[in-house]
Each structure stands twice: as structure tokens, then as C-alpha cells.
Short mmCIF file of C-alpha atoms and ligand atoms in Angstrom, two decimals:
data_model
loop_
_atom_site.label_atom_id
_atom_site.label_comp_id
_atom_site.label_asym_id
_atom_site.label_seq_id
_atom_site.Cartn_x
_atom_site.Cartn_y
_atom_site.Cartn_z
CA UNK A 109 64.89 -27.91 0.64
CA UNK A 110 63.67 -26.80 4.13
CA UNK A 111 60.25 -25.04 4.86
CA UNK A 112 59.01 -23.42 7.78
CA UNK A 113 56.27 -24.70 9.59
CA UNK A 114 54.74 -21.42 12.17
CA UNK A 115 52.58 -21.87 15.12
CA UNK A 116 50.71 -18.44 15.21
CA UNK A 117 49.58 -16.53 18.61
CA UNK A 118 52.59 -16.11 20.45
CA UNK A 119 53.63 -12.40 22.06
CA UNK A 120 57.13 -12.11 21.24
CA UNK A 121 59.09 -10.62 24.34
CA UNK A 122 63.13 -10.82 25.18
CA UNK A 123 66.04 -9.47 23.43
CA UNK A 124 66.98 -9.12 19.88
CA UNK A 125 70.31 -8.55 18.50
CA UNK A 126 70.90 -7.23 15.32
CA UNK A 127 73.74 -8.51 12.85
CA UNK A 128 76.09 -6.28 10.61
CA UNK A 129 74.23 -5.42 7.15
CA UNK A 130 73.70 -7.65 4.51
CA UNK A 131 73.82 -5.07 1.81
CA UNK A 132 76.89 -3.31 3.57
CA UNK A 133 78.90 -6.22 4.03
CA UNK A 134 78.59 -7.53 0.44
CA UNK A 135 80.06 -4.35 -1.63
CA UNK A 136 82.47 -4.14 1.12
CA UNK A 137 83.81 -7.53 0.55
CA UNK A 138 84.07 -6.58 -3.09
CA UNK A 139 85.96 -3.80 -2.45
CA UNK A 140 88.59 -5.91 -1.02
CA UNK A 141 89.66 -6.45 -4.53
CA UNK A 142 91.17 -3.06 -4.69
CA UNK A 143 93.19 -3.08 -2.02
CA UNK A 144 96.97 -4.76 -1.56
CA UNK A 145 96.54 -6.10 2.19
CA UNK A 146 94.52 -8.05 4.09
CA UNK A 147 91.18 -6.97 4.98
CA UNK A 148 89.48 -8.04 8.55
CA UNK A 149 85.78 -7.74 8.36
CA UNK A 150 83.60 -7.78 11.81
CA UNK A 151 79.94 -8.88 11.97
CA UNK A 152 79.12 -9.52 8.55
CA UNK A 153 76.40 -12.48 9.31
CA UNK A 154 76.39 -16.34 7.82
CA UNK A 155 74.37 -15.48 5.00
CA UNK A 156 73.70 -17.79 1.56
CA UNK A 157 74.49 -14.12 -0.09
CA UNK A 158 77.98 -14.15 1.86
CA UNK A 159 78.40 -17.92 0.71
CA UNK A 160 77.83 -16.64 -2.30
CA UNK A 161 79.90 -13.50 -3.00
CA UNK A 162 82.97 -15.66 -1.43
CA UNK A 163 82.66 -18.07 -4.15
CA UNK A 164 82.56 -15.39 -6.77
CA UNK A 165 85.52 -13.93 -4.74
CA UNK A 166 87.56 -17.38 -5.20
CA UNK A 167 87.11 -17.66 -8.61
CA UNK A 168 88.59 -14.18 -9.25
CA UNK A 169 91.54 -14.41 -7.25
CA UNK A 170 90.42 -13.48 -3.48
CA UNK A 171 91.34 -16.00 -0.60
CA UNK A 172 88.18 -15.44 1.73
CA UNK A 173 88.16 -17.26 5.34
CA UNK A 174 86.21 -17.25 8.47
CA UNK A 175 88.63 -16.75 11.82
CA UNK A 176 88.05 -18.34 15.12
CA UNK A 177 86.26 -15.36 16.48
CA UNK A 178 84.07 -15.76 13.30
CA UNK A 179 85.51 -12.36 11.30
CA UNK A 180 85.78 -12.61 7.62
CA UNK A 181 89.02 -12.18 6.19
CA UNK A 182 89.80 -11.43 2.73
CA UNK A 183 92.96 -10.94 0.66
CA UNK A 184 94.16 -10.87 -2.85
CA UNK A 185 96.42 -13.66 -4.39
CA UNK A 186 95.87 -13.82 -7.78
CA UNK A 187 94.91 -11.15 -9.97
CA UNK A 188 94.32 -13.08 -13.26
CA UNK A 189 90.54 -13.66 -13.70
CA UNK A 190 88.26 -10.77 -14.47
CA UNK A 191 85.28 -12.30 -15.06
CA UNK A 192 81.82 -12.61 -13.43
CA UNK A 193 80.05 -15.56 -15.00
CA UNK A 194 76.30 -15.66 -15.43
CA UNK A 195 75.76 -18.51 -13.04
CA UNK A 196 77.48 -16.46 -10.03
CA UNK A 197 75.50 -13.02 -11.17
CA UNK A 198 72.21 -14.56 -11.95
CA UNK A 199 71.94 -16.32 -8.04
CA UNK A 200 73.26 -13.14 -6.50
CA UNK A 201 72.62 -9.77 -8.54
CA UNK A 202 75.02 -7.95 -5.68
CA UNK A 203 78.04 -9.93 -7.57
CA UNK A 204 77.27 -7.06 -9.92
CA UNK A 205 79.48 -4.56 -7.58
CA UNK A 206 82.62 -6.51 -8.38
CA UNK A 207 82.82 -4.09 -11.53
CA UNK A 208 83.98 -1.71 -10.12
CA UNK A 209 87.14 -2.88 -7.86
CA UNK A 210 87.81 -5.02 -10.85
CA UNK A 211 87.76 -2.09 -13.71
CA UNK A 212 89.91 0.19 -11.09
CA UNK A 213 92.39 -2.35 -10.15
CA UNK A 214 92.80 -4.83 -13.39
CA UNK A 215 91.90 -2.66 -15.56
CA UNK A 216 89.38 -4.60 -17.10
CA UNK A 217 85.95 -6.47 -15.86
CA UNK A 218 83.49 -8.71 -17.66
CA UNK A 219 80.41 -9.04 -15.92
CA UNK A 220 77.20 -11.11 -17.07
CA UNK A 221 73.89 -8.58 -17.16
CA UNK A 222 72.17 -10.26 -14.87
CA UNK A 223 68.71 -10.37 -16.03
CA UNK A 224 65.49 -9.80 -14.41
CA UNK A 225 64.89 -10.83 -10.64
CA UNK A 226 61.56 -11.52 -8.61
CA UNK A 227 61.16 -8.08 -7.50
CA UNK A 228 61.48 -6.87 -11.66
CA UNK A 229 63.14 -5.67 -13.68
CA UNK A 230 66.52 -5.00 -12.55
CA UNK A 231 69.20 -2.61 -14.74
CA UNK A 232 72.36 -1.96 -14.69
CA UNK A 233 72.56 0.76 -17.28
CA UNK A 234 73.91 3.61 -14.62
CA UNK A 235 76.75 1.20 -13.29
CA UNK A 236 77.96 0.82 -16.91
CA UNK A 237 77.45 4.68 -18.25
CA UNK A 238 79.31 5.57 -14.78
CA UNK A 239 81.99 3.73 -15.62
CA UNK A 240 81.98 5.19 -19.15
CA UNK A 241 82.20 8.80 -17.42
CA UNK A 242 85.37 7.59 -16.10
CA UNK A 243 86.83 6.98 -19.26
CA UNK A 244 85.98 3.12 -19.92
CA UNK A 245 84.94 1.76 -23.02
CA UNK A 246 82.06 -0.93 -22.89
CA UNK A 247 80.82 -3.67 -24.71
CA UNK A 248 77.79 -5.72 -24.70
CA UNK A 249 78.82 -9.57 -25.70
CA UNK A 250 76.77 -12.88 -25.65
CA UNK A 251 74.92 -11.57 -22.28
CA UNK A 252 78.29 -10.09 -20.83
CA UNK A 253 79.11 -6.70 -19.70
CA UNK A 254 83.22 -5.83 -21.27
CA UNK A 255 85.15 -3.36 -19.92
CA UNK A 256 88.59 -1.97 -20.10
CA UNK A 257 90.67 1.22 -19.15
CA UNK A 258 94.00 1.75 -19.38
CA UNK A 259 93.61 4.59 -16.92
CA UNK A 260 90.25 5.74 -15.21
CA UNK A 261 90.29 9.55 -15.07
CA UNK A 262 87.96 11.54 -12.73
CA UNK A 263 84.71 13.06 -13.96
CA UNK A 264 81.72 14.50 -12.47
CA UNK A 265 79.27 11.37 -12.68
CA UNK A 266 75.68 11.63 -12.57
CA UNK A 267 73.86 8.59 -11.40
CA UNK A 268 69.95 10.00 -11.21
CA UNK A 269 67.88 7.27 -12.75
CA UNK A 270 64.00 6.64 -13.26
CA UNK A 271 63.29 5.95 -9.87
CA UNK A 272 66.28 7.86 -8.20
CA UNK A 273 70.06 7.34 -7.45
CA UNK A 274 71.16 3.63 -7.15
CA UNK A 275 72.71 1.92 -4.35
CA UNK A 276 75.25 -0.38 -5.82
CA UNK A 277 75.84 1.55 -9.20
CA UNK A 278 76.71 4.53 -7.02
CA UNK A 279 79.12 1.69 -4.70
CA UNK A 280 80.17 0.51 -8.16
CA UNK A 281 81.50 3.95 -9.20
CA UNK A 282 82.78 5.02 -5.88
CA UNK A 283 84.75 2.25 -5.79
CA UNK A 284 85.93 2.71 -9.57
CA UNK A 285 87.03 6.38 -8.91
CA UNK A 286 89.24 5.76 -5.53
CA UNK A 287 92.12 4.71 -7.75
CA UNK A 288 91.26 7.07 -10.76
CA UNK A 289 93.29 10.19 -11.36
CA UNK A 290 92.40 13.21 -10.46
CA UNK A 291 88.81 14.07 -8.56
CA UNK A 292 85.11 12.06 -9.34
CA UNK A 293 82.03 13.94 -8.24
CA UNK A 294 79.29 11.71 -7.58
CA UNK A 295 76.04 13.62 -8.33
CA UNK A 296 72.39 12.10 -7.63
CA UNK A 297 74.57 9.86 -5.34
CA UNK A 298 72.80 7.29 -3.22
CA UNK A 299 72.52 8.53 0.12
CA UNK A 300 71.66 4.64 2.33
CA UNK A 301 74.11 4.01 5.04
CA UNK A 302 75.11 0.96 3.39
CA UNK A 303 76.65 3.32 0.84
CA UNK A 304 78.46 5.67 3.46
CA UNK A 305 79.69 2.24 5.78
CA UNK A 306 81.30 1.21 2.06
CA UNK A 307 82.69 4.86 2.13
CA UNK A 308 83.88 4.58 5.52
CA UNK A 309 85.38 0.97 4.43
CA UNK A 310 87.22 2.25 1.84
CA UNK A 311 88.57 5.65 3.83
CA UNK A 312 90.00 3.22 6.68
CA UNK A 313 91.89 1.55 3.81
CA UNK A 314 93.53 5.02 2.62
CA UNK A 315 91.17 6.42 -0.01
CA UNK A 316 89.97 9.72 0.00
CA UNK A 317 86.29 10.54 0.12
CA UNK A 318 83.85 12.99 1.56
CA UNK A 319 80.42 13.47 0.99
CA UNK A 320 78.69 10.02 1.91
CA UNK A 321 75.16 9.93 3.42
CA UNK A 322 74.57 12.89 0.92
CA UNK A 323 74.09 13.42 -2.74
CA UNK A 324 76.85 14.60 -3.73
CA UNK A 325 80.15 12.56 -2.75
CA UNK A 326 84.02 13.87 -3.93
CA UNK A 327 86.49 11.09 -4.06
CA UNK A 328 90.09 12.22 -4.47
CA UNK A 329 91.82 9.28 -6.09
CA UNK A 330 95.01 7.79 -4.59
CA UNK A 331 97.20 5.29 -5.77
CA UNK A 332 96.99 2.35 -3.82
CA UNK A 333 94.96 1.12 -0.94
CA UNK A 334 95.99 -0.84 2.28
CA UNK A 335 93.95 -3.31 4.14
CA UNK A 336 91.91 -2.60 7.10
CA UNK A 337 90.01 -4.27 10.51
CA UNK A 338 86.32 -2.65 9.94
CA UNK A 339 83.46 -3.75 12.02
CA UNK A 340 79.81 -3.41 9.38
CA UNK A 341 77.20 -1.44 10.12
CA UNK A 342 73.92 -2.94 11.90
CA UNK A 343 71.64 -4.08 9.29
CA UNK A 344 68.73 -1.72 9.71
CA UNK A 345 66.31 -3.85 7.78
CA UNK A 346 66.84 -6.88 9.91
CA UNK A 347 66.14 -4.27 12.80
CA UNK A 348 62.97 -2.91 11.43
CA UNK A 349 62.07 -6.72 10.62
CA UNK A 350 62.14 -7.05 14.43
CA UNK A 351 60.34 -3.81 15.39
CA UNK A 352 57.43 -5.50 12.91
CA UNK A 353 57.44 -8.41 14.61
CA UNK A 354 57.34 -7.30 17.87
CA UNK A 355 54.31 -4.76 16.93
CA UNK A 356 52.31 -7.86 14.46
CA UNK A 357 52.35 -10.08 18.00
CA UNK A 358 51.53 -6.85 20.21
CA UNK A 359 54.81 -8.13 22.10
CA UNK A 360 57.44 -6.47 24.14
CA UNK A 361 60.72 -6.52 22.75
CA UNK A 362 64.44 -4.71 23.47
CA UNK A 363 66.47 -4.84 20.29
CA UNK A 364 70.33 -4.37 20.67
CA UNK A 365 72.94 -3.54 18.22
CA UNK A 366 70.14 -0.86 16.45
CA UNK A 367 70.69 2.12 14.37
CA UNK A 368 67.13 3.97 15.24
CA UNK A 369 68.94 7.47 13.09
CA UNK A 370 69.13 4.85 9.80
CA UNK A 371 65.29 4.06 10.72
CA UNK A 372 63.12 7.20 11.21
CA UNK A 373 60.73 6.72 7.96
CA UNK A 374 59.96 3.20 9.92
CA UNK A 375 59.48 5.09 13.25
CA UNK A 376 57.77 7.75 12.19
CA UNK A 377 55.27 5.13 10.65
CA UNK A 378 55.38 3.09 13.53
CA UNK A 379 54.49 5.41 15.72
CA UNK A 380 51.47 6.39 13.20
CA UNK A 381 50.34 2.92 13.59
CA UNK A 382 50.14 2.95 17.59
CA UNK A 383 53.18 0.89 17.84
CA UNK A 384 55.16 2.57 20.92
CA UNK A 385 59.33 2.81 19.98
CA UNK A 386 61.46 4.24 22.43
CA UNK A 387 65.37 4.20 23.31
CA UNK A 388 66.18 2.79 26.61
CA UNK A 389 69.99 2.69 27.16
CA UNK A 390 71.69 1.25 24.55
CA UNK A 391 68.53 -0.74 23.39
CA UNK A 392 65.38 -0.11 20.92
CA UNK A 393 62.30 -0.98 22.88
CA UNK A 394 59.20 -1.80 21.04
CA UNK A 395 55.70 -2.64 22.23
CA UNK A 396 52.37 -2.78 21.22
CA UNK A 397 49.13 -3.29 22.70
CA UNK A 398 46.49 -1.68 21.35
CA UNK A 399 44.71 -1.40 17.55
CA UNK A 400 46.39 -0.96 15.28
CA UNK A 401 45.52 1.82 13.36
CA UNK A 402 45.34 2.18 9.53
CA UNK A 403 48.27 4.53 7.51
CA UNK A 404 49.87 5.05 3.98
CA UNK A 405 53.28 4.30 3.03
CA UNK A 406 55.38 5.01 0.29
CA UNK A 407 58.80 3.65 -0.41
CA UNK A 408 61.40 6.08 -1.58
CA UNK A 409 65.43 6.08 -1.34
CA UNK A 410 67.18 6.51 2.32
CA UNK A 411 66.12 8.75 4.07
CA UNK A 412 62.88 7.58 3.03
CA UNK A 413 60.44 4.65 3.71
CA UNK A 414 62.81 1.81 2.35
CA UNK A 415 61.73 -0.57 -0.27
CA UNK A 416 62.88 -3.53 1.59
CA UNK A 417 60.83 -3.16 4.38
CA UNK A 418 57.66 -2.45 2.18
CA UNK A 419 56.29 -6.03 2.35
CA UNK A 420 57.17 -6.63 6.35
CA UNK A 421 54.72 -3.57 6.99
CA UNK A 422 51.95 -4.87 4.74
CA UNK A 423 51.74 -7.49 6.79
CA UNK A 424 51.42 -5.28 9.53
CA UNK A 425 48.85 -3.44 8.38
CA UNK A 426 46.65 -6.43 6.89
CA UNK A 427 45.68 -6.48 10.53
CA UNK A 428 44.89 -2.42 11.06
CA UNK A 429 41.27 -1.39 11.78
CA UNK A 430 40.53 0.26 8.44
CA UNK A 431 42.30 0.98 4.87
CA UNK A 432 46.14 1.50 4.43
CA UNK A 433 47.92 2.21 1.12
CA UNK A 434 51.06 1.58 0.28
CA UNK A 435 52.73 2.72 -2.50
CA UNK A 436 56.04 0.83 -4.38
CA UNK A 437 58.27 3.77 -6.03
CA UNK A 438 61.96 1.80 -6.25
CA UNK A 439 60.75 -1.47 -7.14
CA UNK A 440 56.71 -1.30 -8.65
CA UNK A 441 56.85 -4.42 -9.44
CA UNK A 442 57.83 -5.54 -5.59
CA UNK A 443 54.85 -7.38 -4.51
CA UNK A 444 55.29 -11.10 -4.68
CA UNK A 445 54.27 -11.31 -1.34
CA UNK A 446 50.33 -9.83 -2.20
CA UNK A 447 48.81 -12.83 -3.19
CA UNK A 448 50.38 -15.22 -0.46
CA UNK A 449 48.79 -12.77 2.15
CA UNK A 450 45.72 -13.12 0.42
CA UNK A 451 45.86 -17.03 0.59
CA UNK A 452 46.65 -16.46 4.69
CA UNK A 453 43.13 -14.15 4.69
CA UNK A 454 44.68 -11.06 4.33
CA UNK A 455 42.58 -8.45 1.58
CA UNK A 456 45.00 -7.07 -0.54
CA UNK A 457 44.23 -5.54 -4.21
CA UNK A 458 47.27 -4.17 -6.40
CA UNK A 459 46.52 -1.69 -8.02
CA UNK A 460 49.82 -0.80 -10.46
CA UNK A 461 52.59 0.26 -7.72
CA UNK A 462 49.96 0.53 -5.04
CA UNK A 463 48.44 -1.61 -2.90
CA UNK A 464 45.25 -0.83 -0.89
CA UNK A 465 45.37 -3.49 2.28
CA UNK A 466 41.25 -3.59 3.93
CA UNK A 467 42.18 -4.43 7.70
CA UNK A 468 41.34 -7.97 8.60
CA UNK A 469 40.53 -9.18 11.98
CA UNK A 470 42.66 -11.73 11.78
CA UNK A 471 45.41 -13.94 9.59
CA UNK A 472 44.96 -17.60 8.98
CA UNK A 473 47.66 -20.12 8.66
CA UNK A 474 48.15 -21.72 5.21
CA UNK A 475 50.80 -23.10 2.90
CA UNK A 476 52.65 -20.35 1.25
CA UNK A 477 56.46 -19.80 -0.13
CA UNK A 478 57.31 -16.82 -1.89
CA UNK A 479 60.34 -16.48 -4.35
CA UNK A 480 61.82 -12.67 -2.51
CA UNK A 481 63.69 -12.46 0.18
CA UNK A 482 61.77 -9.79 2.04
CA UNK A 483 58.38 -11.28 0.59
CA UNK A 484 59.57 -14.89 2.46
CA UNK A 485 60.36 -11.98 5.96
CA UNK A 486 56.95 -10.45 5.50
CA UNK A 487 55.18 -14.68 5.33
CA UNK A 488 57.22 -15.28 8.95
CA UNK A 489 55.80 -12.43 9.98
CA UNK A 490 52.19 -13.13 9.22
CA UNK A 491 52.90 -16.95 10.47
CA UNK A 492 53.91 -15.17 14.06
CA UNK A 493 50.04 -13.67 14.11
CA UNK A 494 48.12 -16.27 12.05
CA UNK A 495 45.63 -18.45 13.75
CA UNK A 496 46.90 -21.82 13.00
CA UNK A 497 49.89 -23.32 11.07
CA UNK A 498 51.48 -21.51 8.54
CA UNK A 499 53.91 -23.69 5.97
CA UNK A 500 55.95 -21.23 4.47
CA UNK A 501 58.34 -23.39 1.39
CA UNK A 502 61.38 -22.27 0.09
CA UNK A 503 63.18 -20.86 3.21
CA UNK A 504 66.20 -20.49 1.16
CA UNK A 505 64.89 -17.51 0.30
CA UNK A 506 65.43 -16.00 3.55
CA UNK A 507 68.52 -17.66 4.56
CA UNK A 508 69.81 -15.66 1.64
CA UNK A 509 69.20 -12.24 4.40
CA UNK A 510 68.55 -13.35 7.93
CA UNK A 511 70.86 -15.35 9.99
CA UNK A 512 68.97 -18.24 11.60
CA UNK A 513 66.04 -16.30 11.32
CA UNK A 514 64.20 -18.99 13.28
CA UNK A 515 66.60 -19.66 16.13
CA UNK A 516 66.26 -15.83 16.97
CA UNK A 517 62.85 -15.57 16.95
CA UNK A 518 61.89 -18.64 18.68
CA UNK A 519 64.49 -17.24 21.79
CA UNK A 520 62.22 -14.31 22.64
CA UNK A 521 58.76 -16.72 22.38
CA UNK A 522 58.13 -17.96 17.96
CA UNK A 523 57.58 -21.46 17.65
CA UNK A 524 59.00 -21.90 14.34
CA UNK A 525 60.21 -25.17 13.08
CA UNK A 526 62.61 -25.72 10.12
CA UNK A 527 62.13 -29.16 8.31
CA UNK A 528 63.16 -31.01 5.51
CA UNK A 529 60.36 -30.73 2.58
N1 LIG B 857 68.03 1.23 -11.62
C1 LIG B 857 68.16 1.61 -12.93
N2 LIG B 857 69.36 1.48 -13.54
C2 LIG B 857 70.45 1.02 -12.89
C3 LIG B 857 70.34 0.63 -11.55
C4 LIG B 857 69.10 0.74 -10.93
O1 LIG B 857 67.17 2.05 -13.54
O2 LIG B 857 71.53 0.94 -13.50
C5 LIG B 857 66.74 1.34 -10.94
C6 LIG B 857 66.24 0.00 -10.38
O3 LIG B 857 65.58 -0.77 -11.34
C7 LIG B 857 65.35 0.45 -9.25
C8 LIG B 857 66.06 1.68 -8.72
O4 LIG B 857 66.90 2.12 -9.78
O5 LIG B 857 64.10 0.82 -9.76
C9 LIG B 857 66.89 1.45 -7.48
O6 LIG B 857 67.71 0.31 -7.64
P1 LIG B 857 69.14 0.22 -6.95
O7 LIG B 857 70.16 0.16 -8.01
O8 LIG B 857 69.28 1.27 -5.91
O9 LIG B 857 69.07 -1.22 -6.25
P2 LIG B 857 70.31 -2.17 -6.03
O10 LIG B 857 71.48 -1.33 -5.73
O11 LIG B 857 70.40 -3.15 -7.11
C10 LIG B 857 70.10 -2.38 -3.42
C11 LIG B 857 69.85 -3.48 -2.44
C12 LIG B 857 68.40 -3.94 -2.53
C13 LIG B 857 67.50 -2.73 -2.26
C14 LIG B 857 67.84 -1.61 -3.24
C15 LIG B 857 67.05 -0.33 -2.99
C16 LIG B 857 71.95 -4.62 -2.22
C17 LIG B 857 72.74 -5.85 -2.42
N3 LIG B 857 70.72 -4.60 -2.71
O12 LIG B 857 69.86 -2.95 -4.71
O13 LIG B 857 68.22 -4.89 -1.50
O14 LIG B 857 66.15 -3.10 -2.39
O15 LIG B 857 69.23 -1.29 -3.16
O16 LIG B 857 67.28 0.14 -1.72
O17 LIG B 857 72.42 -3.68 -1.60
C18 LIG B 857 67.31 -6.80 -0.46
O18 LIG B 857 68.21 -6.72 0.40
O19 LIG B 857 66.32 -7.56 -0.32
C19 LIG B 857 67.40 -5.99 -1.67
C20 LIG B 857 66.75 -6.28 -2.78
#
């Protein structure tokens, strides 16, 4: 097992590129199970959570390669195996959006619940009662999701939950309803541009659907689909991951290959902070030289403040002159990362979903891990600013979402070292 070890202090300036989306690419490589060609995926990055979904992909029939020029292919052979086993699920709870393609195009899909996760409690009750709008009958067995439909038929589908829509049980049923008869209305639809890029996926490969990027999406369903060449969307939480790091080490830093439209709640905040963003060509330039100064935050669905970005600006804001709040309202349980802050100096007290973060002159390095992805993104970031060495453990964690995380930000002035534990 690797760890990180950080030497604080640096001002990060240079160029940035941003990879295609984690969270786009992975329900997009599920839905190659629906289609009948070969599908040609650009940027998705070298990600454990790409390792992963390939092997679930394997082991239900997919043959999923890497070309020369480092696209991702993906094409069915075998159509036998239906079943998502509790190892696969309970590493990776994205393998969940293989229920879909599966139910739509084998007519049947057994998928393990996958349990709780370290940012809580994690659901999948409006994936399965979606499905059951479309005319599937379910069935709850030793830990394992059943389904079966002879023939999906198209329903208006509601997917409003708790704490909003949700991203991959609205993926889930999009991807049930292409090859459903007759028309599915999404309603309380998730809205993030990982859902619309799937949408946009699936279109390219003949489907029929309008609506994405709002509430509300209409999918006509069609028969069949072909395969496609589609290049993923740039992952806008690796981008805002960058725009925190170049504001936490008041450094000067261009960032190519950004979305700024699928980031204006980080912006906007940004900009509250003192952090200066601006477009210049086809980069994002962010700087930062000045205080900081103290804000609130509170996470809500796209187009909102998103959730996994949440811990990356606490860090942020540990270092403000004065009191910032931030308030969890996808995830309130999402705050694995409070305590390890508070080891590195940081003063941090959770209150329920909120945290209230005192401003701290400065961050001090000291052995941490955390067990979240963006938690372990939100540590690095600290480690950039900390006086000192910072040993963040379990790096695994954010192999699982950033590509070489460390190669990229030592190139523009980090010294971060990955070693052996
Ligand atoms: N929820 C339910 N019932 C459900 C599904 C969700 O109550 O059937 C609740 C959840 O417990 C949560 C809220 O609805 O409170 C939203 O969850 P959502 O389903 O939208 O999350 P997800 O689709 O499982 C994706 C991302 C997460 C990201 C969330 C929110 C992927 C692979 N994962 O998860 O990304 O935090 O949307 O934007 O796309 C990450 O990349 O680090 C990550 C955790």
C-alpha cells in the first residue's frame, strides 16, 4: 500500500489538464451493454474505478481493451451472465448502474445491495422502484437485488428522493427505458452533466432522448442500439480540485480541458473567497494572493454547490480569516475528512450536516489517511499548504478518482512523493 508523503509551502503555477469524468465515463461504459456494436470511448482516465467496472464488465460478458492511442473499447460477446456479485458492488458502488443495461437488454439483472459506504448510508431504493415503474418485478434475496421483465413498457417515472433526484438511479432508468416500448418520462430527473454526457452517449448510439441537463427527460424507446466513438466530458470535480489548489497555495495556475458552465456554484464561491477565476482563451486561469476571506457553503444537486467538492473547500477555508459554514445536504454524513483536518491544526466542529470551520493561520503537517475519495483530495490539498510533512496513508483511495494525482501536481511546483508503506 502506497502513502503520500507532502512537503507543504510551495505556490503551485503551470498548466493543468483536466481528464474526461470519472462519474461520466463509468455509467457510460455500462451502457455499452445495451448496445450491439463496438463502442470507442475517448478520455476516460486510468482510474482503480475504471479497473474496476472492466472487471465487472468481463465477468458479464463485455470484452473491454485499451487501444494504442489509449481509448477504451468495449463490446459485447457473451450475453449469459446477469449477475453483479457483492465483491464487485461492495469495492465500487457505481457497478450498481449495470442494472439497468442489463434489465433492458437480458431481460433480467441480479445485483448485490451494496451496503453502506464511508460517506453513509447509501440506497438504492429509487433505482429499484424505477425499474418497477417500467414494469419489472423485484426481489430482495440473500443481499441480492432480482429482476426480470419480459418487456419494459414506458411510464412516467418519478425519481425525487429525501435529498433530491439521484444521479445513477436516474442513469439506471434512462438507460432501462431506451429499449422499452413506448415513451418514459423521467420526472425529478437528475440534472449533473454526467447524466446529460450519458444521454448524449446513448443518443450517438441511436436512442432517442431529450430533456437532459433538466428535470424532466422523455426517452422514446427504440429497438436496438449501435455502437459509437464518444469522447467524455471533462471531469469538473477534478477541475475544481485544481482551482482549490491553486487558490490553498495562493498560486497561479491555467487549467485546460475545463468546463467553467458545469462549475459556477464553485466560481461563484470562489470568487466570494477572493480567489480571482477568469477565462483566458481556451484556458481557466486561477490565482490568488490575498486573504482569504470567510463564506458559507451548502451542497445541493447540479446546478448547485456539489457534494464532491464539499471537503476540497473546507480545506480551503480552514485557512480564511474568520468563520465559514458549510452545510452537507446530499451526503450528511460526508465528513470523514473533519477530524484529519483537525489532527493537521485545522478547527473544525460538526455540528449534524454542518460544519463551522474557525480560520487558522496556518496548517501543520501530520500523519493522516482518510477512507473517501474526496476526503483523501481535500488531505493533498491541506499537505500543499501545511508547514511541514504531511503523510497522508491509503492513497488508494484517491487513485480510485484522480489519475496520477501526484505526477500532475508536482509538474506545476507539489513536491509529493508516493512510497511504499
Ligand atoms: N438516494 C436515495 N435513494 C436512492 C439513491 C440515492 O435515497 O435510491 C439518496 C442518497 O443517499 C443521497 C442522495 O440520494 O443522499 C443522492 O445520491 P445519488 O444517488 O445522486 O448518488 P450516486 O448516484 O450514488 C453519484 C456520484 C457520487 C456523487 C453523487 C452526488 C457516481 C459514480 N457517483 O453517486 O460521486 O457524490 O452522485 O452527486 O457518479 C465521488 O465521485 O466521489 C462520488 C461519491
Amino acid at each position: 500500500m502506497d502513502y503520500f508523503e507532502i512537503t507543504g509551502g510551495n505556490r503551485l503555477r503551470g498548466t493543468l489538464t483536466v481528464n474526461g469524468s470519472k462519474n461520466a465515463a463509468l455509467p457510460i461504459m455500462a451502457a455499452s451493454i445495451l448496445t450491439d456494436g463496438e463502442t470507442v470511448l475517448k478520455g476516460v482516465p486510468r482510474l482503480e474505478d475504471v479497473k474496476h467496472l472492466s472487471g465487472l464488465l468481463e465477468k458479464l460478458g463485455v470484452n473491454v481493451w485499451r487501444g494504442e492511442n489509449g481509448d477504451l473499447h468495449l463490446k459485447v460477446e457473451d450475453e449469459m451472465n446477469c449477475h453483479a456479485e457483492y465483491e464487485l458492488v461492495r469495492k465500487m458502488r457505481a457497478s450498481v448502474c449495470v442494472m439497468g443495461p442489463l434489465l433492458a437488454k437480458r431481460k433480467r439483472a441480479q445485483v448485490s445491495l451494496p451496503g453502506g459506504c464511508n460517506i453513509g448510508d447509501r440506497p438504492i431504493d429509487l433505482h429499484v422502484s424505477g425499474m418497477q415503474q417500467l414494469g419489472a418485478e423485484s426481489e430482495l434475496l440473500s443481499g441480492d437485488v432480482h429482476l426480470k421483465a419480459k418487456k419494459l413498457k414506458g411510464n412516467v417515472v418519478f425519481l425525487g428522493g429525501p435529498f433530491g433526484s439521484t444521479v445513477l438511479g436516474t442513469a439506471n432508468v434512462m438507460m432501462a427505458a431506451v429499449l422499452a416500448e413506448g415513451t418514459t418520462v423521467i420526472e425529478c430527473a437528475a440534472c449533473e452533466p454526467e447524466v446529460t454526457d450519458l444521454a448524449n452517449y446513448l443518443n450517438a448510439c441511436g436512442a432517442h432522448i431529450s430533456g437532459q441537463g433538466t428535470p424532466r427527460i422523455t426517452i422514446e424507446g427504440v429497438r436496438e442500439l449501435h455502437g459509437c466513438e464518444y469522447t467524455v466530458v471533462p471531469d469538473r470535480i477534478e477541475a475544481g480540485t485544481f482551482m482549490i489548489a491553486a487558490a490553498i497555495t495562493n498560486g497561479d495556475v491555467k487549467i485546460a480541458n475545463c468546463r467553467l458552465d458545469h462549475l459556477l456554484a464553485l466560481v461563484d464561491r470562489l470568487k466570494a473567497v477572493g480567489v480571482i477565476v477568469e477565462r483566458s482563451g481556451d484556458y481557466v486561469q486561477v490565482s490568488s494572493s490575498r486573504r482569504l476571506e470567510p463564506i458559507s457553503v451548502t451542497t445541493q444537486p447540479y446546478p448547485g454547490f456539489p457534494t464532491d467538492l464539499q471537503a476540497q473547500i473546507m480545506t480551503l477555508l480552514c485557512l480564511a480569516d474568520g468563520n465559514s459554514i458549510i452545510t452537507e445536504k446530499i451526503f450528511p454524513d460526508r465528513f470523514v475528512h473533519v477530524a484529519e483536518l483537525n489532527r493537521m491544526g485545522a478547527r473544525l466542529r460538526k455540528e449534524g450536516p454542518t460544519v463551522i470551520v474557525e480560520g487558522v493561520k496556518n496548517l501543520v503537517g501530520a500523519p493522516v489517511m482518510a477512507s473517501d475519495l474526496r476526503a483523501s483530495a481535500a488531505l493533498v490539498l491541506a499537505g500543499l499548504v501545511a508547514k511541514g510533512k504531511t503523510k497522508l496513508s491509503r492513497v488508494y483511495h484517491i487513485d480510485r478518482g484522480y489519475e496520477k494525482i501526484e505526477e500532475r501536481l508536482n509538474a506545476v511546483g507539489a513536491d509529493i512523493k508516493r512510497l511504499p508503506e
